[in-house]
Tab-separated table of C-alpha atoms in Angstrom:
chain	number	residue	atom	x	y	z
F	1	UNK	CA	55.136	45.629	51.594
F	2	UNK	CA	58.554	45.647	52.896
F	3	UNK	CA	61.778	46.308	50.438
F	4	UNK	CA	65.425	45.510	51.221
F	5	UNK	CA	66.014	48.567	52.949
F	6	UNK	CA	63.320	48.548	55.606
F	7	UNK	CA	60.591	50.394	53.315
F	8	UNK	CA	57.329	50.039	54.306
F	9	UNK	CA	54.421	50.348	51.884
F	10	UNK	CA	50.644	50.092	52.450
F	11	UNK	CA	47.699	49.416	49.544
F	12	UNK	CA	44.293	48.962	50.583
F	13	UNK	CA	41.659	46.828	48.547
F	14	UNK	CA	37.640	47.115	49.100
F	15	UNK	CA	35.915	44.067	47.785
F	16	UNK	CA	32.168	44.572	48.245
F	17	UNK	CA	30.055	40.860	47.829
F	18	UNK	CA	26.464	41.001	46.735
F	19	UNK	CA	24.183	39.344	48.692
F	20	UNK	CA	20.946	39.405	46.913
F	21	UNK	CA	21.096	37.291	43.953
F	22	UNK	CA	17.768	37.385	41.632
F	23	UNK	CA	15.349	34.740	42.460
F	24	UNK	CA	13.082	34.457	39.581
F	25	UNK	CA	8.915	33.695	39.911
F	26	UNK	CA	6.905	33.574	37.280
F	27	UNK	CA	2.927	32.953	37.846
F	28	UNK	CA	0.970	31.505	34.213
F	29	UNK	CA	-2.408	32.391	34.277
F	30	UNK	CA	-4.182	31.156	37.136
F	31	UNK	CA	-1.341	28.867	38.581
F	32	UNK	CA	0.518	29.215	41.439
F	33	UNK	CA	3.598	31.942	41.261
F	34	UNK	CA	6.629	29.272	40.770
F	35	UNK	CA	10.450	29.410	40.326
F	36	UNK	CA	11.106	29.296	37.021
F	37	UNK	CA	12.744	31.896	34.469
F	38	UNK	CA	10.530	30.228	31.581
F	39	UNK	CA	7.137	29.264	30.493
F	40	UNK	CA	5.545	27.951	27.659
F	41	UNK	CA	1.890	29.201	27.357
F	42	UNK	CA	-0.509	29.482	24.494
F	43	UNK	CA	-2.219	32.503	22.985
F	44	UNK	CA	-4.388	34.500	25.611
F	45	UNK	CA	-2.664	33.219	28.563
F	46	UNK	CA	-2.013	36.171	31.176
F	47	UNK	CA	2.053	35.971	32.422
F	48	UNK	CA	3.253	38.055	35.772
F	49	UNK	CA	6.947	38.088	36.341
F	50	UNK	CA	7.845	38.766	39.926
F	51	UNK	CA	11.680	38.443	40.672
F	52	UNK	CA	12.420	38.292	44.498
F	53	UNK	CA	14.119	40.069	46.805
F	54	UNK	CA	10.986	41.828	47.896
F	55	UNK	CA	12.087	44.539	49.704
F	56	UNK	CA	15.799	47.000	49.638
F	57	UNK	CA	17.243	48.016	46.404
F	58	UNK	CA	15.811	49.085	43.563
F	59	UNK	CA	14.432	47.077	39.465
F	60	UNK	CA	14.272	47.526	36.091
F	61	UNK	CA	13.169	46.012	33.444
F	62	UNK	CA	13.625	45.513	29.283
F	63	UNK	CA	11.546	43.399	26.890
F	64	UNK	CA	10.087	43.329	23.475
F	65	UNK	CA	9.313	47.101	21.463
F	66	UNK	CA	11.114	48.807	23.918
F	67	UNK	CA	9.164	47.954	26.972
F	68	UNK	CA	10.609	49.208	30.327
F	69	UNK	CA	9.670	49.647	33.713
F	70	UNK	CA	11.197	50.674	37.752
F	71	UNK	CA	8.431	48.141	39.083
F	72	UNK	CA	9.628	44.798	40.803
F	73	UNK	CA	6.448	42.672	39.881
F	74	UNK	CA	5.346	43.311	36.195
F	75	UNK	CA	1.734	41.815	35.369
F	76	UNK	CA	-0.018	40.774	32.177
F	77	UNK	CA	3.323	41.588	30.278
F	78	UNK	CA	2.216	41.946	26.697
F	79	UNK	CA	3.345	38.337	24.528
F	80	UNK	CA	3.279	38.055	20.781
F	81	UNK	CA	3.592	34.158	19.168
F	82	UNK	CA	6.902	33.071	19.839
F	83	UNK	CA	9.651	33.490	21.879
F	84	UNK	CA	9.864	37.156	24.353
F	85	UNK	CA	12.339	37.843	26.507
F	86	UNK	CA	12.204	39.989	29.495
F	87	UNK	CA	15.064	41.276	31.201
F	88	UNK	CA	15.263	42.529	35.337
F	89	UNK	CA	17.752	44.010	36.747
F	90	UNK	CA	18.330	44.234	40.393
F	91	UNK	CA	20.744	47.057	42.207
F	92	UNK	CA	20.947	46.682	45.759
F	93	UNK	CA	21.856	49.336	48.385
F	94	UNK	CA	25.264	48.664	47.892
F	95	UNK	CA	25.143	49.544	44.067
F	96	UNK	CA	25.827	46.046	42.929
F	97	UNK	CA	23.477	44.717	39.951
F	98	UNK	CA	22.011	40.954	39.180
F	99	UNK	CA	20.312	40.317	36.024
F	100	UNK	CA	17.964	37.411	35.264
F	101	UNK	CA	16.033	36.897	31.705
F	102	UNK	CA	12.273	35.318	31.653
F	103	UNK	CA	11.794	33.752	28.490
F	104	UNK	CA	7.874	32.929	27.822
F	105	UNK	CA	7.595	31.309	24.325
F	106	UNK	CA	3.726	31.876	23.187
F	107	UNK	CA	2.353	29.041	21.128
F	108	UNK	CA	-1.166	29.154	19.257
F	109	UNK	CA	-2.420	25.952	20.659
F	110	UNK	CA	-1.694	23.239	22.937
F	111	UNK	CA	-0.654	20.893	20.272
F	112	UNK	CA	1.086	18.324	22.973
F	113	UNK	CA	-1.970	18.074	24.939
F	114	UNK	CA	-4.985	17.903	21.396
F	115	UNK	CA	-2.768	15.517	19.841
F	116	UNK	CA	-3.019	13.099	22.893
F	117	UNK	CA	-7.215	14.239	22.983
F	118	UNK	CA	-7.978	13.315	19.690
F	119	UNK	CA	-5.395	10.530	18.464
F	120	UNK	CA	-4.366	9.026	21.087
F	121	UNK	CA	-0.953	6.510	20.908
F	122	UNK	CA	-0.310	8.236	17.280
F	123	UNK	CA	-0.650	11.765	18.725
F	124	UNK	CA	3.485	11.872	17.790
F	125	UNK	CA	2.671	11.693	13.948
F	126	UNK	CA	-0.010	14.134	13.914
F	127	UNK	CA	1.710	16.844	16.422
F	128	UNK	CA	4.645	16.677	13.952
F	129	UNK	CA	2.501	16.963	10.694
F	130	UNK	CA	-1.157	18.727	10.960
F	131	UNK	CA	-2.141	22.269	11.953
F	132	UNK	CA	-3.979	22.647	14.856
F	133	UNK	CA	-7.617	23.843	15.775
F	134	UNK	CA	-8.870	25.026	18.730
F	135	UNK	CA	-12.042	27.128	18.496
F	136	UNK	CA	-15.735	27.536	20.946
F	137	UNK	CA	-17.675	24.852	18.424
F	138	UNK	CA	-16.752	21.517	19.555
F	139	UNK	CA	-18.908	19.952	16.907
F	140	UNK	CA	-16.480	21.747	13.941
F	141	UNK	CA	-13.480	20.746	16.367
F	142	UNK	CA	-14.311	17.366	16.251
F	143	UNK	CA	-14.822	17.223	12.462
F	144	UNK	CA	-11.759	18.712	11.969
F	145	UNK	CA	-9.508	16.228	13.720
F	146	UNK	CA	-11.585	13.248	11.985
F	147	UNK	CA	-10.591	14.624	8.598
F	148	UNK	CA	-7.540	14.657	9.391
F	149	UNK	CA	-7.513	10.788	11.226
F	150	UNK	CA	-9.349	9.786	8.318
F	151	UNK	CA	-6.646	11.761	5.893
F	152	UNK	CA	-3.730	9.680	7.521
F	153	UNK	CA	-5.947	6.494	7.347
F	154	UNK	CA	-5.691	6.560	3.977
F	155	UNK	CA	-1.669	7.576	3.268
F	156	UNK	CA	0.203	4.254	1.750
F	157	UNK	CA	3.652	4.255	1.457
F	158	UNK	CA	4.698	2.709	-2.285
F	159	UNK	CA	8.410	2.303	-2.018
F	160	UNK	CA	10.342	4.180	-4.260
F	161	UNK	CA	7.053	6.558	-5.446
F	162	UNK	CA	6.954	7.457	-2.036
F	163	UNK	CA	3.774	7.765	-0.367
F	164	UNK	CA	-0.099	7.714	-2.122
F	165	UNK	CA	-3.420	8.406	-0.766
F	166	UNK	CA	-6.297	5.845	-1.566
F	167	UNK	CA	-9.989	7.195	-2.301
F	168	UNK	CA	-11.366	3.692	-0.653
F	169	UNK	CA	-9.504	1.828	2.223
F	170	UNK	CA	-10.885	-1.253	0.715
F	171	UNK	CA	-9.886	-2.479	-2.776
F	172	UNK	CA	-12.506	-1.781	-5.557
F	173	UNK	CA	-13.118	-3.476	-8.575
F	174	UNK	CA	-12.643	0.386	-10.766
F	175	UNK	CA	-9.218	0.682	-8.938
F	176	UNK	CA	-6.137	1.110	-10.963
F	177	UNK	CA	-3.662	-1.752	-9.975
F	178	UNK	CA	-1.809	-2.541	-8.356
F	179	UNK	CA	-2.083	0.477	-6.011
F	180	UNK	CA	-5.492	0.665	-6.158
F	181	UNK	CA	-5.481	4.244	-6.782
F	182	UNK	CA	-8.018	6.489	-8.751
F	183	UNK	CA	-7.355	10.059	-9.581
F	184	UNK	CA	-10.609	11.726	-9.365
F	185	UNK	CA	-9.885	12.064	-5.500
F	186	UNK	CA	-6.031	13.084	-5.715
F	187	UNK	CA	-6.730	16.656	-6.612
F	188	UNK	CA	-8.637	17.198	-3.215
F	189	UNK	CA	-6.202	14.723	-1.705
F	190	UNK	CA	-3.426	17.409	-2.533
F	191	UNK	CA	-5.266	20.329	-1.551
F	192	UNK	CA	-5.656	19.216	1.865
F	193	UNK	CA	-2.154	17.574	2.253
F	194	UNK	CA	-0.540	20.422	1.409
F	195	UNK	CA	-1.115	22.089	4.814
F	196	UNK	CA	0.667	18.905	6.045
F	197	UNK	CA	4.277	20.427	8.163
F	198	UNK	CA	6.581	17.336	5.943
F	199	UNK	CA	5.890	18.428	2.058
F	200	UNK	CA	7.433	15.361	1.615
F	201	UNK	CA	3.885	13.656	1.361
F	202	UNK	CA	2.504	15.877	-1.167
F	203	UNK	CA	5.540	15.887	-3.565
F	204	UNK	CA	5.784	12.394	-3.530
F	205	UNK	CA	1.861	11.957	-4.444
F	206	UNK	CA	2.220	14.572	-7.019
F	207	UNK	CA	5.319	12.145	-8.185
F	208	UNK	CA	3.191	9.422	-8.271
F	209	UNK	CA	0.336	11.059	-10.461
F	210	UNK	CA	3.113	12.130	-13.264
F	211	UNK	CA	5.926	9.900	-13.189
F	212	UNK	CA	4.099	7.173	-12.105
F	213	UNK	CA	0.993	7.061	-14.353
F	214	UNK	CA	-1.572	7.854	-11.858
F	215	UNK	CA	-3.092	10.206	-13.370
F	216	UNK	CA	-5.018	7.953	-15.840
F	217	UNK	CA	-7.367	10.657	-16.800
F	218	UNK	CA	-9.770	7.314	-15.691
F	219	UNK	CA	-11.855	10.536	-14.237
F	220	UNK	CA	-11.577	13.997	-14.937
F	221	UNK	CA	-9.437	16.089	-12.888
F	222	UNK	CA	-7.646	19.046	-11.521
F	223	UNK	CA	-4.530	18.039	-10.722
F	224	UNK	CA	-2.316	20.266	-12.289
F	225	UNK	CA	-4.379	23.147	-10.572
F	226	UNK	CA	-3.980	21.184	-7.237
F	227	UNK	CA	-0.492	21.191	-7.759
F	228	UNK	CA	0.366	24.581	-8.491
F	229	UNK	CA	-1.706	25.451	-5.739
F	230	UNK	CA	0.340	23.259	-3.469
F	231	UNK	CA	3.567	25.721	-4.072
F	232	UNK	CA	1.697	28.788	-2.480
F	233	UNK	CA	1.646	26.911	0.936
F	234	UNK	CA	5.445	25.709	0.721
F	235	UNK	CA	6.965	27.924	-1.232
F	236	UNK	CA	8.687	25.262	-3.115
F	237	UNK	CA	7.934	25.252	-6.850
F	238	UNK	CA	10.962	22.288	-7.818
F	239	UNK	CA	8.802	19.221	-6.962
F	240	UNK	CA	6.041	20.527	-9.163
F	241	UNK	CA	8.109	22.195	-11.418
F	242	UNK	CA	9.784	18.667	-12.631
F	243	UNK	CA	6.485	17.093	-13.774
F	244	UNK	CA	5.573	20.100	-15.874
F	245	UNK	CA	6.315	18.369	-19.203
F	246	UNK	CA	3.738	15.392	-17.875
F	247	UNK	CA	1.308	18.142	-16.997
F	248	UNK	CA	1.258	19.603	-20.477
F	249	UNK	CA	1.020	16.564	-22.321
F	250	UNK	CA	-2.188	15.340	-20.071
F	251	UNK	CA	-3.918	18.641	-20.533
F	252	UNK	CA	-3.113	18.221	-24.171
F	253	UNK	CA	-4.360	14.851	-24.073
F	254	UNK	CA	-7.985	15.895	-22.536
F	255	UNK	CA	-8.442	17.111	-26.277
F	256	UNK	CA	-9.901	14.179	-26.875
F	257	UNK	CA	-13.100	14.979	-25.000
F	258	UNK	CA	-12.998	18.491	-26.569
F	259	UNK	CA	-15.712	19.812	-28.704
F	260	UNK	CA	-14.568	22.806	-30.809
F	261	UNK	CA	-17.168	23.238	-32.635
F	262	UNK	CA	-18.696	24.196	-28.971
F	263	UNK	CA	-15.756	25.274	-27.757
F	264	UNK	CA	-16.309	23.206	-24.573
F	265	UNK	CA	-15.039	19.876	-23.024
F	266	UNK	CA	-18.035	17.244	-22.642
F	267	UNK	CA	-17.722	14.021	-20.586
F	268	UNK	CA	-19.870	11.167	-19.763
F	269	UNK	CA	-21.484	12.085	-15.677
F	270	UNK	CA	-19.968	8.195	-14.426
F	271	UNK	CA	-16.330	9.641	-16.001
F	272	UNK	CA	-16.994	12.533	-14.114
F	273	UNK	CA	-17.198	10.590	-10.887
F	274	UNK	CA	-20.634	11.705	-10.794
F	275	UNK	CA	-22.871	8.980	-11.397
F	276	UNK	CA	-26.776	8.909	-11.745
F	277	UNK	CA	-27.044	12.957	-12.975
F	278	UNK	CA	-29.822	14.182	-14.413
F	279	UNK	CA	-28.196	13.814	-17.600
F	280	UNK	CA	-27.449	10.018	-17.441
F	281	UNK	CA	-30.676	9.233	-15.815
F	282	UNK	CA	-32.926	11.230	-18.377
F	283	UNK	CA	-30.921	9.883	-21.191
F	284	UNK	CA	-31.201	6.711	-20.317
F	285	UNK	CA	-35.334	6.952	-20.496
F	286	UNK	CA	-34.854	6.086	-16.442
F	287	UNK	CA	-35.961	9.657	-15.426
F	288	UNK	CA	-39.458	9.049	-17.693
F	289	UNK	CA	-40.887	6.106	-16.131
F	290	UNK	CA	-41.449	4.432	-12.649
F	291	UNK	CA	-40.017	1.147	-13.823
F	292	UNK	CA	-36.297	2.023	-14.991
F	293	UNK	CA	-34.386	-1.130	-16.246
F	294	UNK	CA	-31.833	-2.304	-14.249
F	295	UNK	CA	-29.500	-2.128	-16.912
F	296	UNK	CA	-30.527	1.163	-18.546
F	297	UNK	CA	-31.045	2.904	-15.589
F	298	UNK	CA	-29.019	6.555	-15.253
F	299	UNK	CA	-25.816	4.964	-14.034
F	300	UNK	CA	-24.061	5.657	-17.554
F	301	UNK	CA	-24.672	7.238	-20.464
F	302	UNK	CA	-25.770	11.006	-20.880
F	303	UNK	CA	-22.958	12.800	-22.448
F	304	UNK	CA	-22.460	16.146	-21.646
F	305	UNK	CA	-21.010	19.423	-21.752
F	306	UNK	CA	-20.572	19.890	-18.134
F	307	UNK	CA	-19.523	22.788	-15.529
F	308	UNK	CA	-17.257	20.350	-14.031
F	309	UNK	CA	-14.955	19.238	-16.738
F	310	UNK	CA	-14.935	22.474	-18.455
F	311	UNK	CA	-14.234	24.044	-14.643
F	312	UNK	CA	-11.501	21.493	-14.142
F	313	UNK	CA	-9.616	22.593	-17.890
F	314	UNK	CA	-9.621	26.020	-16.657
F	315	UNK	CA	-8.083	25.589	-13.740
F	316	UNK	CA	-5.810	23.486	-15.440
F	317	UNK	CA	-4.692	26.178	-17.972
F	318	UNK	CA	-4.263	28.857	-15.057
F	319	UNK	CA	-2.141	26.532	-13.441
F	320	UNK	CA	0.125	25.689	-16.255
F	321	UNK	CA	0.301	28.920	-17.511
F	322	UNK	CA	1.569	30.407	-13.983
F	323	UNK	CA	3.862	26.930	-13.891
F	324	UNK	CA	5.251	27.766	-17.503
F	325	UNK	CA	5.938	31.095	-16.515
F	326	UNK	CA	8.207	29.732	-13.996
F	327	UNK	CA	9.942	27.901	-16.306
F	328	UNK	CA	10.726	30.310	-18.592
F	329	UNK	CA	8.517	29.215	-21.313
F	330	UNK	CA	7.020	32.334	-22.266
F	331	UNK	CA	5.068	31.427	-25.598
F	332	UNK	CA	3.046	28.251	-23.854
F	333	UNK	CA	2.051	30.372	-20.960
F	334	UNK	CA	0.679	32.728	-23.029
F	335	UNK	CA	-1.011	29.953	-24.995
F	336	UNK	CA	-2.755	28.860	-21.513
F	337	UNK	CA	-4.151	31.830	-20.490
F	338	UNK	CA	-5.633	32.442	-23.736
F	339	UNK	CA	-7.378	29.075	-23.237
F	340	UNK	CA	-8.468	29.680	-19.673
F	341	UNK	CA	-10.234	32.549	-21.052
F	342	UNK	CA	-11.374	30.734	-23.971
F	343	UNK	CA	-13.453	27.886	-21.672
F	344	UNK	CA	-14.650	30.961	-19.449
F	345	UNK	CA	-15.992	33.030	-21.949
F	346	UNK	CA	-17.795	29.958	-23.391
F	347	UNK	CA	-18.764	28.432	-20.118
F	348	UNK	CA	-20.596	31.966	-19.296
F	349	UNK	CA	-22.425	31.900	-22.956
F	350	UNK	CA	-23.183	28.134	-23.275
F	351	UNK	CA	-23.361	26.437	-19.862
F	352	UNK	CA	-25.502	29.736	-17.823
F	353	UNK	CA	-28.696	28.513	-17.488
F	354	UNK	CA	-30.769	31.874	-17.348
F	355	UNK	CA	-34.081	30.069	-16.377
F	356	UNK	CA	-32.662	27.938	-13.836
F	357	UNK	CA	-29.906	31.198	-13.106
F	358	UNK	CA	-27.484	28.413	-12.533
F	359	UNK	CA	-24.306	26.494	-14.468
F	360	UNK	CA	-25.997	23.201	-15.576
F	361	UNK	CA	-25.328	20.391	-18.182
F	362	UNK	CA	-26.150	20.301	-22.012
F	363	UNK	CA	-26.357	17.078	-23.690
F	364	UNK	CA	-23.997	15.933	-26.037
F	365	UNK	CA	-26.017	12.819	-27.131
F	366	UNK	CA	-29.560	12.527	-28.683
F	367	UNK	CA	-31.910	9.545	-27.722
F	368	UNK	CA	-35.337	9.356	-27.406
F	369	UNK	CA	-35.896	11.449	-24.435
F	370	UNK	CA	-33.231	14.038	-25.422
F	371	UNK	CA	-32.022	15.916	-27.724
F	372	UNK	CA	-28.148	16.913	-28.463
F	373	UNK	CA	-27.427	20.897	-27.137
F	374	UNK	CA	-30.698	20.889	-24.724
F	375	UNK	CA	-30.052	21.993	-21.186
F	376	UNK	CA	-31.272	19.033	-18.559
F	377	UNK	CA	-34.028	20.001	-16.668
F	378	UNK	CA	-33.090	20.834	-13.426
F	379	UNK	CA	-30.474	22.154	-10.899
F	380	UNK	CA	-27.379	20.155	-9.801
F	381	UNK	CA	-24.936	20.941	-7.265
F	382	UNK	CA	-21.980	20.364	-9.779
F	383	UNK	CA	-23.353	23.745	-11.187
F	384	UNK	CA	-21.177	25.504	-8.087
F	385	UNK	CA	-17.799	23.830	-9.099
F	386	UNK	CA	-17.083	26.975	-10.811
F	387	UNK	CA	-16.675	28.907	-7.925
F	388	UNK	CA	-13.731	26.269	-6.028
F	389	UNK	CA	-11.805	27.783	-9.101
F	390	UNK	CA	-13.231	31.311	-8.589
F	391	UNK	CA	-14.525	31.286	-12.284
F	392	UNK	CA	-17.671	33.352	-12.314
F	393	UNK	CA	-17.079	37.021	-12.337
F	394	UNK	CA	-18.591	39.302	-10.253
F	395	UNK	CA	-21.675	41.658	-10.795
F	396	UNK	CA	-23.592	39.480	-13.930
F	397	UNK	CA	-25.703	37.654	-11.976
F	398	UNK	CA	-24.049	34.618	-11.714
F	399	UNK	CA	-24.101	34.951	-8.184
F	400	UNK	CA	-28.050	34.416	-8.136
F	401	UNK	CA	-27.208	30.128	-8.137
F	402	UNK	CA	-26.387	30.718	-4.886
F	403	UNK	CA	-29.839	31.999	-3.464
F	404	UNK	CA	-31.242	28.544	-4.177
F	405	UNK	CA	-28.864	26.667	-2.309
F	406	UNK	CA	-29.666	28.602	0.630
F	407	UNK	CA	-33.410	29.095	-0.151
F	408	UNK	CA	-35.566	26.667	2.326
F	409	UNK	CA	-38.395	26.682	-0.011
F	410	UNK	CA	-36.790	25.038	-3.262
């Protein structure tokens, strides 16, 4: 610099220009090492990160729980579900640094690439709504993903209510119109649909059942158990929560096939979706004779105090006691649990069949082939439905129903 006067003055300036920017590779299990600062890979998948230049200068690296290291190529880097970052840093000889992230997001399945396997030009619905499976026993696998095909097969949207789920794809003559919808199915229709990802369909069923009427009490049921146990996989107790008054008054109403002088709930086996029981059938005379007539023969009739009916109230009661509780009302979930306790306690004296060591009916009718408070004569699977609810307590023996199921010789 020169001034007015002749002045000279002299400033020097040392720019220094990196010449080794950060070329990322990243090698996915057995694939080829490719540049790329990302990856998506699922659970098990073994990641190496090997940034480039090779040789001069010197690395380091950050990532997840304080991981660190001075090596240039990092293998098998440890991955937990989701997104991890990793972080290298290059310094060449000249002191000057690069940095370049590696972002590997970890995902339990390949949902993109099952969807497509199993349901083909719909594989968009399902990888937006259904867990996934993935497991060594293709025969389970398969299973799985037709429950689910079948699940979806059988969603109807109803306009304003929403969506429904049918129990038949075709319309059947017992059907309640002009849905054709039955509620003996919906409970297990909720308790699958609730690991759906869009709550949406399971709020608007539950919706349907209450504010809609479809919950007829044409069968017996367990919705309001369904439902409450719905709110333990979202989280979200409102939907439920604002067909509690409808849930009260149909438990209420199921007093009508109460028995207090038993203390127990009795239904007819065809009400109870479970047609030609032991009950009905011997009842009938049909279970005496090798010429049952066609019109007497088991497929009604044979009223009975019954595990399932009696499991279903209880479940019922738990549910509406924990939903009251929510709500505030105090006195009427104490009232439930009381009555949950009530049908146990009487269920464990009345419907444990000591001979048989199982849960099995006891007529509620007398004809000529039975008599009214007998135990039928044999084991039925409905005996179990105590334990979906988790009923039977542990160490008095009820647990001894289960060694005939799984004994090959009865």
């Amino acid at each position: 610099y020169t001034n007015a006067a002749g002045g000279k003055r002299t400033e020097s300036f040392n720019i220094t220009v990196g010449i080794n920017p950060i070329t990322p590779y990243l090698q996915a299990g057995s694939g080829a090492w490719t540049v790329t600062n990302t990856a998506n890979v699922v659970t098990g998948t073994t990641v190496n990160l090997g940034p480039q230049p090779m040789t001069g200068g010197s690395w380091s690296w950050s990532g997840p729980n304080g991981f660190t290291s001075t090596k240039r190529e990092i293998d098998n880097i440890v991955l937990s579900n989701g997104v991890n970052t990793y972080t290298a840093t290059y310094t060449d000889a000249s002191g000057i640094k690069n940095t370049e992230s590696f972002t590997i997001t970890v995902c339990l399945l390949p949902r993109d690439q099952l969807a497509v396997e199993y349901f083909g030009n719909d594989a968009s619905w399902y990888e937006g709504n259904i867990p996934f499976l993935q497991i060594d026993d293709t025969n389970i696998q398969q299973i799985y993903y037709y429950r689910w095909q079948v699940y979806r097969s059988h969603m109807r949207e109803i306009g304003s209510q929403g969506t429904m789920l049918l129990e038949f794809l075709p319309d059947v003559s017992w059907c309640r119109e002009p849905w054709c919808d039955l509620n003996d199915s919906s409970a297990f229709h909720i308790m699958e649909g609730r690991w759906l990802r869009n709550p949406a369909i399971i709020d608007s069923l539950i919706y349907h059942l209450y504010s809609g009427g479809g919950n007829d009490r044409h069968f017996s049921e367990w919705i309001a158990a369904a439902s409450e146990a719905s709110t333990r996989v979202t989280g979200d107790t409102a939907p439920v929560l604002s067909q509690l008054s409808s849930m009260q008054s149909i438990f209420s109403d199921w007093s009508d096939h109460f028995d207090s002088t038993e203390n127990l709930y009795w239904v007819e086996p065809v009400a109870d979706a479970t047609e030609y029981t032991i009950s009905s059938i011997d009842a009938s005379g049909a279970g005496f004779t090798d010429s049952p007539d066609s019109n007497n023969d088991g497929f009604g009739g044979g009223y009975a105090y019954r595990p399932t009916i009696n499991s279903y109230q209880y479940a019922n009661a738990l549910a509406l006691a924990r939903l009251s509780t929510l709500a505030n009302e105090t006195d009427q979930a104490t009232s439930y649990q009381q009555q949950a306790k009530s049908i146990q306690s009487t269920m464990f004296s009345q419907l444990w069949n000591s001979n048989f060591q199982h849960f099995t009916d006891r007529y509620d009718v007398t004809t000529s082939t039975v008599t009214k408070g007998d135990f039928v004569r044999g084991r039925e699977l409905e005996g179990l439905v105590p334990w979906l609810f988790e009923m039977p307590t542990a160490g008095n023996g009820y647990e001894a129903a289960w060694s005939h199921v799984l004994s090959s010789s009865e």
